[in-house]
Amino acid sequence: KAGVTQTPRYLIKTRGQQVTLSCSPISGHRSVSWYQQTPGQGLQFLFEYFSETQRNKGNFPGRFSGRQFSNSRSEMNVSTLELGDSALYLCASSRTGSLVADTQYFGPGTRLTVL
Amino acid sequence: AQSVTQLGSHVSVSEGALVLLRCNYSSSVPPYLFWYVQYPNQGLQLLLKYTTGATLVKGINGFEAEFKKSETSFHLTKPSAHMSDAAEYFCAVSGGGNTPLVFGKGTRLSVIA
């Protein structure tokens, strides 16, 4: 079956712009989580959506937002981009969102570069 | 609150040698522990996880890890390294349920022929 897909794979933006990243989960998966990966801070949790509702949110400023659609596809948006937002953004999906009873499958990520 | 410390940002081993990647955790609740691998230009793949029960956990690709509560450790091992094992490895902890993963900084494994 198809894995988690993320579009676009690479993106270059300038400071002050906004960006929208997309994630299509594995069919049947209702939970989508987003992570930011940078060399300095490592992997950090952004937020998790389940059935169109945000269930968890990490410690990121309000410039980072997301949403989930009825088909479980998710988007994340970053407004007023800063240089420090340059990162690999990873999306992961699972059926229930339970890390204990379930398995998260990660997409290949979107590499965002802010100039 | 949970946190993870991975000792050694870079580990280099010879092909056929033992792989040992170290992970120590801190958790205010019984932890659930995970190891993920990331190959270049790819997302993360789950190697194994400890939830409850047997403390020695076997994963994919010949890897295993042992949960030692007294040492707050969850080190990853593989008896014999292959060239294909060269990647970045991440240890992570969760408090369970829908609690998000907290990752370590990662250890890059190089395998020398």
Coordinates of C-alpha atoms in Angstrom, one line a residue, chain A residues 4-8 20-34 49-53 66-76 91-93:
Chain A
V4 CA 2.8 8.7 3.7
T5 CA 3.3 11.3 1.0
Q6 CA 4.4 14.9 1.5
T7 CA 4.4 17.7 -1.0
P8 CA 6.4 19.5 -2.0
T20 CA 1.8 25.6 3.4
L21 CA 3.0 22.0 3.5
S22 CA 0.8 19.1 2.7
C23 CA 0.7 15.5 4.0
S24 CA -1.4 12.6 2.7
P25 CA -1.5 9.8 5.3
I26 CA -1.7 6.1 4.6
S27 CA -5.2 5.0 3.7
G28 CA -7.3 4.3 6.8
H29 CA -5.0 6.3 9.1
R30 CA -6.9 9.0 11.0
S31 CA -4.0 10.5 13.0
V32 CA -1.4 12.8 11.5
S33 CA 1.5 14.3 13.4
W34 CA 4.0 16.9 12.3
Y49 CA -4.6 15.9 14.4
F50 CA -7.1 13.1 14.7
S51 CA -10.4 13.2 12.9
E52 CA -10.0 16.8 12.0
T53 CA -9.3 17.8 15.7
G66 CA -2.2 23.1 11.0
R67 CA -5.5 21.5 10.0
Q68 CA -6.8 18.2 8.9
F69 CA -9.5 17.5 6.3
S70 CA -12.3 15.0 6.4
N71 CA -10.2 12.6 4.2
S72 CA -7.4 12.8 6.9
R73 CA -5.1 14.8 4.7
S74 CA -3.3 17.4 6.7
E75 CA -1.7 20.8 6.0
M76 CA 0.6 22.8 8.1
C91 CA 4.7 14.1 8.8
A92 CA 3.7 10.8 10.4
S93 CA 0.4 8.9 10.3

